[in-house]
CSV table of C-alpha atoms in Angstrom, one decimal:
chain,number,residue,atom,x,y,z
A,1,GLY,CA,-14.6,-34.5,31.2
A,2,GLN,CA,-13.5,-30.9,31.0
A,3,ASP,CA,-15.4,-28.4,33.1
A,4,THR,CA,-16.6,-25.3,31.4
A,5,VAL,CA,-18.7,-22.1,31.8
A,6,LEU,CA,-21.3,-20.7,29.5
A,7,CYS,CA,-22.9,-17.4,28.7
A,8,GLU,CA,-26.7,-17.1,28.6
A,9,GLY,CA,-28.0,-18.6,25.4
A,10,GLN,CA,-25.0,-20.9,24.8
A,11,GLN,CA,-24.9,-24.6,25.0
A,12,VAL,CA,-22.3,-27.4,25.1
A,13,VAL,CA,-22.4,-30.9,23.6
A,14,PHE,CA,-21.0,-33.6,25.8
A,15,SER,CA,-20.0,-36.6,23.7
A,16,ALA,CA,-18.9,-40.1,24.6
A,17,ASN,CA,-16.5,-42.0,22.2
A,18,ASN,CA,-17.6,-44.9,20.0
A,19,LEU,CA,-16.0,-47.7,22.2
A,20,PHE,CA,-19.3,-48.5,24.0
A,21,ASP,CA,-22.6,-50.2,23.3
A,22,LYS,CA,-24.7,-48.6,26.0
A,23,TYR,CA,-24.7,-45.0,27.3
A,24,GLN,CA,-26.7,-43.6,30.3
A,25,TRP,CA,-26.4,-40.0,31.3
A,26,SER,CA,-27.5,-38.5,34.6
A,27,THR,CA,-30.1,-36.5,32.6
A,28,GLY,CA,-31.9,-39.8,31.8
A,29,SER,CA,-30.7,-39.9,28.2
A,30,PHE,CA,-29.3,-43.1,26.6
A,31,GLU,CA,-27.8,-41.3,23.6
A,32,LYS,CA,-24.0,-41.0,22.9
A,33,ASN,CA,-24.2,-37.2,23.0
A,34,ILE,CA,-26.2,-34.7,25.1
A,35,ILE,CA,-26.8,-31.0,24.8
A,36,ALA,CA,-26.4,-29.1,28.1
A,37,LYS,CA,-27.5,-25.5,28.8
A,38,THR,CA,-27.7,-25.2,32.6
A,39,ALA,CA,-25.1,-25.3,35.4
A,40,GLY,CA,-24.6,-28.6,37.0
A,41,THR,CA,-22.8,-31.9,37.0
A,42,TYR,CA,-23.4,-34.3,34.1
A,43,MET,CA,-22.4,-37.9,34.6
A,44,LEU,CA,-22.1,-40.6,32.0
A,45,ARG,CA,-22.0,-44.4,32.6
A,46,ALA,CA,-20.9,-46.3,29.5
A,47,THR,CA,-20.9,-50.1,29.1
A,48,ASP,CA,-18.9,-52.0,26.4
A,49,ARG,CA,-19.9,-55.2,24.7
A,50,ASN,CA,-18.2,-57.3,27.4
A,51,GLY,CA,-20.3,-55.7,30.2
A,52,CYS,CA,-17.4,-53.6,31.5
A,53,GLU,CA,-18.6,-50.2,32.8
A,54,VAL,CA,-16.9,-46.9,33.1
A,55,ALA,CA,-18.1,-43.5,34.3
A,56,ASP,CA,-17.0,-39.9,33.8
A,57,THR,CA,-18.4,-36.5,34.8
A,58,ALA,CA,-18.2,-33.0,33.4
A,59,LYS,CA,-19.5,-29.8,35.0
A,60,ILE,CA,-20.9,-26.5,33.7
A,61,LEU,CA,-19.7,-24.4,36.5
A,62,ASN,CA,-21.7,-21.3,35.8
A,63,VAL,CA,-24.0,-19.8,33.2
A,64,PHE,CA,-23.3,-16.0,33.1
A,65,GLY,CA,-26.0,-13.6,32.2
A,66,ARG,CA,-25.5,-11.4,29.1
A,67,PRO,CA,-24.1,-8.0,29.8
A,68,ARG,CA,-26.6,-5.1,29.4
A,69,PRO,CA,-25.4,-2.3,27.1
A,70,VAL,CA,-25.3,1.2,28.5
A,71,LEU,CA,-25.7,4.0,26.1
A,72,ASP,CA,-24.6,7.4,27.1
A,73,LYS,CA,-26.4,10.5,25.7
A,74,THR,CA,-24.0,13.2,24.7
A,75,ALA,CA,-25.2,16.6,23.6
A,76,ILE,CA,-23.4,18.1,20.6
């Protein structure tokens, strides 16, 4: 899968295609899709109806904090 970065408060949906009968993510999920919010490696093992298995990984490289606004006070 494609690696990505997020900003604080964002999330990404990692999705497998419909060619498989069973899905198992490194998160413990058995769903076709997962929602990820934290940095790390997400691995999927998928099995088709013939018992053939494939695996893929995607990474969230970093979750950047939100910038803090700085307001300047200017006298008029």
